[in-house]
XYZ file of C-alpha atoms in Angstrom:
513
model
C -22.426 -102.143 -19.248
C -21.042 -103.789 -16.211
C -17.506 -102.778 -17.153
C -18.436 -99.057 -17.566
C -20.343 -99.156 -14.234
C -17.292 -100.663 -12.543
C -14.967 -98.028 -13.931
C -17.170 -95.203 -12.502
C -17.151 -96.416 -9.008
C -13.678 -95.061 -7.902
C -14.579 -91.699 -9.375
C -17.781 -91.565 -7.270
C -15.951 -92.494 -4.137
C -13.369 -89.726 -4.779
C -16.123 -87.031 -5.130
C -17.734 -88.268 -1.912
C -14.432 -87.860 -0.026
C -13.879 -84.378 -1.419
C -17.344 -83.261 -0.461
C -16.944 -84.758 3.072
C -13.590 -83.013 3.375
C -15.162 -79.678 2.346
C -18.021 -80.048 4.937
C -15.526 -80.859 7.612
C -13.518 -77.630 6.724
C -16.717 -75.532 6.648
C -17.568 -76.737 10.257
C -15.847 -75.044 13.127
C -15.413 -77.129 16.168
C -14.591 -75.556 19.546
C -12.284 -77.846 21.501
C -13.721 -77.228 24.889
C -11.913 -80.136 26.636
C -8.651 -78.851 25.050
C -9.255 -75.442 26.318
C -9.576 -76.727 29.915
C -6.536 -78.974 29.506
C -4.475 -75.910 28.406
C -5.864 -73.792 31.275
C -4.895 -76.557 33.775
C -1.430 -76.858 32.168
C -0.669 -73.144 32.371
C -2.486 -72.391 35.676
C 0.630 -72.356 37.885
C 2.513 -69.924 35.654
C -0.508 -67.657 35.417
C -0.674 -67.538 39.280
C 2.929 -66.939 39.528
C 2.677 -63.994 37.107
C -0.417 -62.624 38.832
C 1.383 -62.608 42.343
C 4.375 -60.827 40.688
C 2.128 -58.222 39.140
C 0.234 -57.672 42.381
C 3.559 -57.144 44.180
C 4.591 -54.653 41.612
C 1.360 -52.716 41.848
C 1.582 -52.696 45.615
C 5.182 -51.506 45.566
C 4.349 -48.725 43.211
C 1.393 -47.636 45.265
C 3.592 -47.682 48.496
C 6.253 -45.588 46.567
C 3.620 -43.060 45.503
C 1.964 -42.861 48.995
C 5.312 -42.138 50.515
C 6.297 -39.774 47.768
C 6.194 -36.002 48.334
C 4.215 -35.842 45.135
C 1.241 -37.384 46.988
C -0.361 -34.627 49.237
C -1.811 -35.273 52.654
C -5.524 -35.140 53.119
C -7.730 -34.113 55.961
C -11.523 -33.213 56.240
C -13.294 -30.919 58.572
C -17.011 -30.226 59.098
C -19.245 -27.243 60.239
C -22.710 -27.762 61.893
C -23.836 -24.353 63.140
C -27.031 -22.677 61.784
C -26.340 -20.843 58.567
C -23.442 -22.849 57.141
C -26.001 -24.725 54.902
C -26.752 -21.302 53.318
C -22.952 -20.396 52.951
C -22.919 -18.039 55.873
C -20.706 -17.693 58.810
C -22.189 -17.322 62.477
C -22.338 -13.588 61.986
C -24.534 -13.912 58.855
C -21.766 -13.003 56.406
C -20.512 -15.026 53.543
C -18.381 -17.884 54.857
C -14.857 -18.048 53.380
C -13.363 -21.535 53.750
C -9.930 -20.160 53.014
C -9.919 -18.734 56.607
C -8.841 -22.262 57.469
C -5.349 -21.406 56.141
C -5.112 -17.819 57.354
C -1.571 -16.576 57.568
C -1.980 -15.907 61.321
C -3.116 -19.473 61.979
C -0.149 -20.958 59.973
C 2.310 -18.733 61.770
C 1.025 -19.686 65.128
C 1.110 -23.448 64.028
C 4.718 -23.126 62.899
C 5.582 -21.399 66.153
C 3.903 -24.123 68.197
C 5.906 -26.808 66.269
C 9.134 -24.784 66.532
C 9.389 -24.363 62.730
C 10.614 -21.453 60.741
C 7.810 -18.959 60.054
C 9.609 -17.687 56.920
C 7.884 -20.452 54.936
C 4.287 -19.168 55.660
C 3.504 -18.082 52.232
C 4.863 -21.077 50.580
C 2.905 -23.469 52.888
C -0.247 -21.425 52.409
C -0.064 -21.746 48.671
C 0.491 -25.541 49.060
C -2.724 -26.014 50.876
C -5.991 -26.634 48.853
C -9.367 -26.361 50.375
C -12.462 -27.707 48.481
C -16.074 -28.220 49.368
C -17.436 -31.735 49.581
C -20.804 -32.049 47.700
C -23.016 -35.062 48.715
C -23.918 -37.763 46.162
C -27.552 -37.000 46.277
C -27.028 -33.438 45.163
C -24.798 -34.502 42.320
C -27.367 -36.976 41.338
C -30.113 -34.402 41.278
C -28.007 -31.951 39.259
C -27.089 -34.820 36.787
C -30.793 -35.855 36.387
C -32.035 -32.339 35.677
C -28.963 -31.803 33.293
C -29.780 -35.048 31.458
C -33.464 -34.019 31.039
C -32.591 -30.550 29.736
C -30.056 -31.924 27.217
C -32.493 -34.578 25.866
C -35.665 -32.497 25.838
C -34.570 -28.860 26.149
C -37.253 -28.586 28.925
C -37.576 -25.035 30.260
C -38.823 -26.514 33.496
C -35.675 -28.722 33.888
C -33.478 -25.797 33.185
C -35.161 -23.760 35.864
C -34.858 -26.511 38.371
C -31.293 -26.963 37.437
C -30.726 -23.272 38.216
C -32.715 -23.501 41.444
C -30.647 -26.396 42.722
C -27.912 -25.012 44.901
C -25.739 -26.418 47.691
C -23.337 -24.896 50.021
C -20.857 -27.479 51.569
C -20.679 -28.173 55.220
C -17.653 -30.368 54.871
C -14.334 -29.380 53.404
C -11.312 -31.441 52.272
C -7.924 -29.936 52.916
C -4.936 -31.074 50.872
C -1.323 -30.220 51.719
C 1.139 -30.697 49.049
C 4.202 -30.587 51.308
C 6.822 -31.275 48.685
C 8.496 -27.920 48.861
C 7.926 -27.346 52.594
C 11.147 -28.968 53.810
C 9.007 -31.333 55.909
C 8.833 -35.138 55.827
C 5.426 -36.758 55.701
C 5.222 -37.225 59.530
C 6.166 -33.595 60.218
C 3.641 -32.533 57.466
C 0.808 -34.525 59.107
C 1.581 -32.932 62.503
C 1.537 -29.486 60.994
C -1.798 -29.959 59.209
C -3.475 -31.394 62.163
C -2.172 -28.634 64.462
C -3.250 -26.103 62.097
C -6.823 -27.438 62.017
C -6.814 -27.585 65.779
C -5.665 -23.978 66.021
C -8.530 -22.994 63.774
C -10.956 -23.982 66.446
C -9.357 -21.335 68.685
C -9.620 -18.776 65.851
C -13.276 -19.774 65.210
C -14.226 -19.292 68.854
C -12.473 -15.955 69.123
C -14.025 -14.579 65.863
C -17.573 -15.816 66.350
C -17.701 -16.181 70.160
C -17.956 -13.456 72.785
C -17.268 -10.068 71.382
C -13.834 -9.221 73.038
C -13.858 -5.711 71.675
C -17.184 -5.103 73.670
C -15.621 -6.310 76.898
C -12.372 -4.270 76.340
C -14.331 -1.076 75.573
C -16.301 -1.370 78.799
C -13.568 -2.139 81.140
C -11.422 0.654 79.516
C -13.814 3.418 80.663
C -12.124 5.948 82.880
C -15.051 7.702 84.712
C -12.494 10.128 86.351
C -12.166 12.133 83.106
C -15.839 13.178 83.142
C -17.936 15.376 85.324
C -20.193 13.446 87.727
C -23.422 13.615 85.635
C -21.526 12.719 82.545
C -20.021 9.703 84.255
C -23.511 8.609 85.108
C -24.441 8.732 81.314
C -21.359 6.553 80.638
C -22.320 4.040 83.357
C -25.856 3.970 81.945
C -24.777 3.460 78.450
C -22.405 0.660 79.469
C -25.248 -0.998 81.458
C -27.529 -0.791 78.462
C -24.973 -2.408 76.139
C -24.137 -5.116 78.538
C -27.776 -5.946 79.207
C -28.599 -6.111 75.491
C -25.652 -8.505 74.912
C -26.631 -10.791 77.841
C -30.316 -10.736 76.839
C -29.343 -11.790 73.267
C -27.207 -14.725 74.650
C -30.098 -15.713 76.962
C -32.628 -15.764 74.098
C -30.257 -18.140 71.952
C -29.733 -20.435 75.037
C -32.157 -23.193 75.079
C -30.284 -25.248 77.717
C -30.259 -22.743 80.633
C -26.416 -22.847 80.478
C -24.535 -22.564 83.662
C -20.754 -21.784 83.365
C -18.502 -24.120 85.119
C -15.954 -21.237 85.326
C -18.171 -18.547 87.017
C -21.085 -20.631 88.203
C -23.593 -18.099 86.531
C -26.435 -18.524 84.069
C -27.391 -15.747 81.698
C -30.439 -15.213 83.883
C -28.175 -14.757 86.900
C -26.131 -12.179 85.071
C -29.234 -10.369 83.782
C -30.415 -10.107 87.463
C -27.039 -8.799 88.535
C -27.222 -6.095 85.944
C -30.741 -5.167 86.988
C -29.645 -5.000 90.677
C -26.584 -2.842 89.807
C -28.908 -0.458 87.888
C -31.878 -0.314 90.139
C -29.826 -0.060 93.557
C -26.222 0.999 93.236
C -26.674 3.133 90.024
C -30.040 4.590 90.997
C -28.685 5.562 94.516
C -25.647 7.181 92.947
C -27.613 9.020 90.289
C -30.293 10.333 92.694
C -27.494 11.730 94.947
C -25.555 13.453 92.113
C -28.598 14.849 90.314
C -30.512 15.724 93.550
C -27.740 17.642 95.147
C -26.199 19.162 91.839
C -22.890 17.588 92.388
C -20.576 18.996 89.643
C -17.164 19.959 88.918
C -18.115 22.899 86.631
C -21.648 24.088 86.645
C -21.248 26.228 83.537
C -19.665 23.456 81.410
C -22.364 21.214 82.651
C -25.131 23.478 81.672
C -23.635 23.763 78.077
C -23.379 19.871 77.936
C -27.144 19.517 78.927
C -28.225 22.034 76.438
C -26.173 20.402 73.642
C -27.700 17.087 74.547
C -31.198 18.508 74.421
C -30.618 20.225 71.079
C -29.066 17.032 69.531
C -31.988 14.848 70.839
C -34.500 17.341 69.388
C -32.912 17.042 65.984
C -32.941 13.181 66.264
C -36.603 13.402 67.404
C -37.488 15.516 64.362
C -35.920 13.012 62.018
C -37.521 10.113 63.754
C -40.986 11.855 63.514
C -40.544 12.430 59.825
C -39.575 8.836 59.371
C -42.568 7.565 61.304
C -44.922 9.982 59.338
C -43.486 8.431 56.064
C -43.983 4.987 57.063
C -47.525 5.750 58.345
C -48.454 7.209 55.065
C -47.015 4.265 53.233
C -49.119 1.941 55.350
C -52.258 3.965 54.649
C -51.609 4.031 50.934
C -50.440 0.300 50.631
C -52.871 -1.934 48.839
C -52.576 -5.441 49.606
C -52.799 -8.109 46.909
C -56.371 -9.512 46.722
C -57.936 -12.495 45.020
C -61.619 -12.617 43.787
C -63.356 -15.817 44.589
C -66.531 -16.641 42.532
C -69.208 -18.751 44.322
C -72.311 -20.453 43.121
C -72.996 -22.465 40.000
C -73.927 -19.323 37.968
C -70.949 -17.309 39.446
C -73.302 -14.639 40.553
C -71.715 -14.020 43.869
C -68.159 -13.267 44.759
C -65.849 -12.482 47.657
C -62.462 -10.899 47.921
C -59.658 -12.436 49.896
C -56.726 -10.307 51.043
C -53.452 -11.947 50.487
C -50.624 -11.928 53.124
C -47.843 -9.478 52.235
C -44.228 -9.587 53.534
C -43.685 -5.958 52.341
C -46.793 -4.769 54.474
C -45.617 -6.763 57.452
C -42.141 -5.103 57.092
C -43.760 -1.695 57.086
C -45.639 -2.387 60.382
C -42.296 -3.600 61.894
C -40.490 -0.370 60.704
C -43.448 1.625 62.167
C -43.104 -0.018 65.573
C -39.282 0.638 65.637
C -39.747 4.266 64.625
C -42.486 4.801 67.464
C -39.984 3.224 69.955
C -37.240 5.639 68.757
C -39.578 8.681 69.059
C -40.602 7.595 72.690
C -36.945 7.098 73.620
C -35.900 10.543 72.236
C -38.837 12.287 74.059
C -37.884 10.555 77.390
C -34.317 11.503 77.065
C -35.065 15.048 76.229
C -37.383 15.379 79.196
C -34.641 13.912 81.423
C -32.017 16.350 80.307
C -34.358 19.285 80.504
C -35.265 18.276 84.073
C -31.473 18.176 84.941
C -30.830 21.515 83.273
C -33.764 23.031 85.167
C -32.482 21.595 88.527
C -28.962 22.821 87.840
C -30.031 26.354 86.964
C -32.534 26.545 89.899
C -30.253 25.247 92.712
C -26.765 25.762 94.111
C -24.122 23.167 93.494
C -23.031 20.659 96.143
C -20.238 21.118 98.575
C -16.733 19.734 98.412
C -17.671 16.987 100.913
C -20.489 15.790 98.664
C -18.126 15.646 95.763
C -15.767 13.445 97.917
C -18.663 11.042 98.725
C -19.690 10.878 95.142
C -16.128 10.000 93.993
C -16.018 7.209 96.549
C -19.427 5.849 95.544
C -18.580 6.091 91.814
C -15.459 4.022 92.376
C -17.488 1.392 94.062
C -20.055 1.330 91.297
C -17.357 1.159 88.628
C -15.566 -1.589 90.337
C -18.861 -3.654 90.478
C -19.514 -2.892 86.824
C -16.083 -3.966 85.750
C -16.430 -7.181 87.760
C -19.783 -7.884 86.218
C -18.236 -7.349 82.712
C -15.524 -9.846 83.497
C -18.110 -12.450 84.651
C -20.164 -11.812 81.470
C -16.991 -12.240 79.370
C -15.912 -15.490 81.110
C -19.517 -16.999 80.980
C -19.940 -16.150 77.275
C -16.614 -17.715 76.400
C -17.399 -20.883 78.326
C -20.885 -20.927 76.720
C -19.634 -20.702 73.049
C -16.751 -23.227 73.680
C -18.708 -25.861 75.580
C -22.313 -25.341 74.449
C -23.283 -23.108 71.559
C -20.265 -23.607 69.230
C -18.919 -26.878 70.897
C -19.689 -28.973 67.904
C -19.829 -26.198 65.241
C -16.506 -27.030 63.900
C -14.733 -30.577 64.074
C -11.917 -32.334 62.358
C -13.657 -35.270 60.754
C -10.657 -37.040 59.241
C -7.243 -36.038 60.511
C -4.183 -36.224 58.348
C -1.817 -39.139 59.150
C 1.881 -39.788 58.231
C 2.326 -43.107 60.100
C 3.619 -46.217 58.454
C 0.247 -48.123 59.066
C -1.638 -45.224 57.332
C 0.777 -45.229 54.356
C 0.257 -49.037 54.049
C -3.517 -48.505 54.330
C -3.335 -45.648 51.717
C -1.262 -47.903 49.401
C -3.714 -50.718 49.711
C -6.537 -48.429 48.971
C -4.656 -46.866 46.010
C -3.672 -50.232 44.561
C -7.095 -51.780 44.590
C -8.383 -50.297 41.228
C -5.136 -50.649 39.319
C -4.658 -54.178 40.734
C -8.082 -55.274 39.702
C -7.519 -53.899 36.256
C -4.067 -55.565 35.985
C -5.404 -58.928 37.227
C -8.396 -58.666 34.829
C -6.069 -58.157 31.947
C -3.793 -61.038 32.958
C -6.816 -63.294 33.185
C -7.955 -62.304 29.772
C -4.449 -62.992 28.416
C -4.336 -66.276 30.292
C -7.656 -67.329 28.849
C -6.800 -66.090 25.291
C -3.476 -68.010 25.432
C -5.255 -71.202 26.612
C -7.899 -70.952 23.862
C -5.231 -70.298 21.140
C -3.129 -73.156 22.332
C -6.161 -75.398 22.462
C -7.036 -74.562 18.859
C -3.437 -75.174 17.737
C -3.188 -78.511 19.498
C -6.613 -79.464 18.201
C -5.718 -78.286 14.651
C -2.503 -80.467 14.703
C -4.160 -83.424 15.960
C -6.964 -83.215 13.321
C -4.419 -82.557 10.653
C -2.490 -85.740 11.583
C -5.768 -87.736 11.801
C -6.891 -86.365 8.401
C -3.572 -87.207 6.847
C -3.753 -90.792 8.299
C -7.297 -91.204 6.930
C -6.263 -89.818 3.515
C -3.385 -92.168 3.351
C -5.639 -95.125 4.261
C -8.190 -93.977 1.669
C -5.463 -93.746 -1.019
C -4.263 -97.197 -0.047
C -7.721 -98.582 -0.187
C -8.274 -96.923 -3.520
C -5.049 -98.339 -4.927
C -6.065 -101.833 -3.757
C -9.475 -101.441 -5.360
C -7.888 -100.299 -8.611
C -5.579 -103.288 -8.538
C -8.560 -105.632 -8.089
C -10.319 -104.023 -10.812
C -7.386 -104.441 -13.210
C -7.245 -108.115 -12.172
C -10.903 -108.602 -12.802
C -10.713 -107.007 -16.276
C -7.759 -109.255 -17.230
């Protein structure tokens, strides 16, 4: 019995060793310390590779920044009333492409002493795009996400209702085919954007056509009473324009060029009308000063007939509007009152259509009154002309002298209005309506700045990949080293165990003997 038990002991020890080895193989041990040792060992090579990679990325960014494939970029902004609705100062649809109008490009090329033959090529190389704020993009994205997830009709409606008209625009100039270097292209783009301000002021500032038409009047080609009508029409147009400017001016602007405010100009117009024009008119009409009595009588009659036709049309329009107002039914809302709803009252709702009819009626009545007054005036002139003799040659000479004086004063007043309005639009009304927010730059420092800006994202990505590679390499190396060390230790243990087993077997044999 003891012999059998003794013979079984080596077998039991062997099984125990096999089970222990299997358990060790099934257990995964992470060699943390070995990982840190490997990271420390290969830290300097990793730093060296990271620095070389950063230099390569920076060099590539510099090459791209200075390359003609990289367009120049600038940004402009508009701040006048209406731009947020996509309108220009005149109330029409705003077209951002006017920034690169051929006339502006040609004047810019001329200013810089460049060939204007490249106008079309340069214009096609300029791209203008509106800048949409982040909050508008977030709002649109939110509504779109809700609609896609829920198919909500309300979200779809709100998505359609959200609209935005840009007030800032980004201008890109791909100057590769323009025969310009980067510095020249930057000068061109900045000069073009500066010249646009002159175009903007000329287009939306003082109406030059009005001033040219007024100063171009030659009263000598008219009979004296007709010249009075020309003067009167000119004064009316001028006063209406000054009144409009005065209403829009909240600062009581005083021009540094002329020294006038719009109130001063309006007062000058009133003085010219009530003193100089009135004196001249009373003399011409009172004395029947004319170059041709028969032609003048025909002119008066034509004016009367034409005004009567206009009056008839205005009366018909007024009658139509009046009937529309009488027949118009405003929207009403019934309000039930009391717990048992036995009493009620009707509330009339405001109506924009009804208010618009009232405004049209007021305008029509004003037109009727104006036509009636003009008819009476021309009829009075015609009666006076037919009932009295014409003035003498001496009276004509006096009238011609006085007319020249009035015309000179009127032209001087038009020039003052023109200069004051220009100064107003340039320094007050539209002073900040257009501005260059970010100019283009072709300098070396800007190129370096662009390169640094352009390299940040790829550099971070490259460095992150290098760090991951460095970490994975250290982990793999740590596992390899740990595996080799464990393999050597395991082999040593197995050899020792085999030696001990052999010694045990020898002792057993000796005991049996």
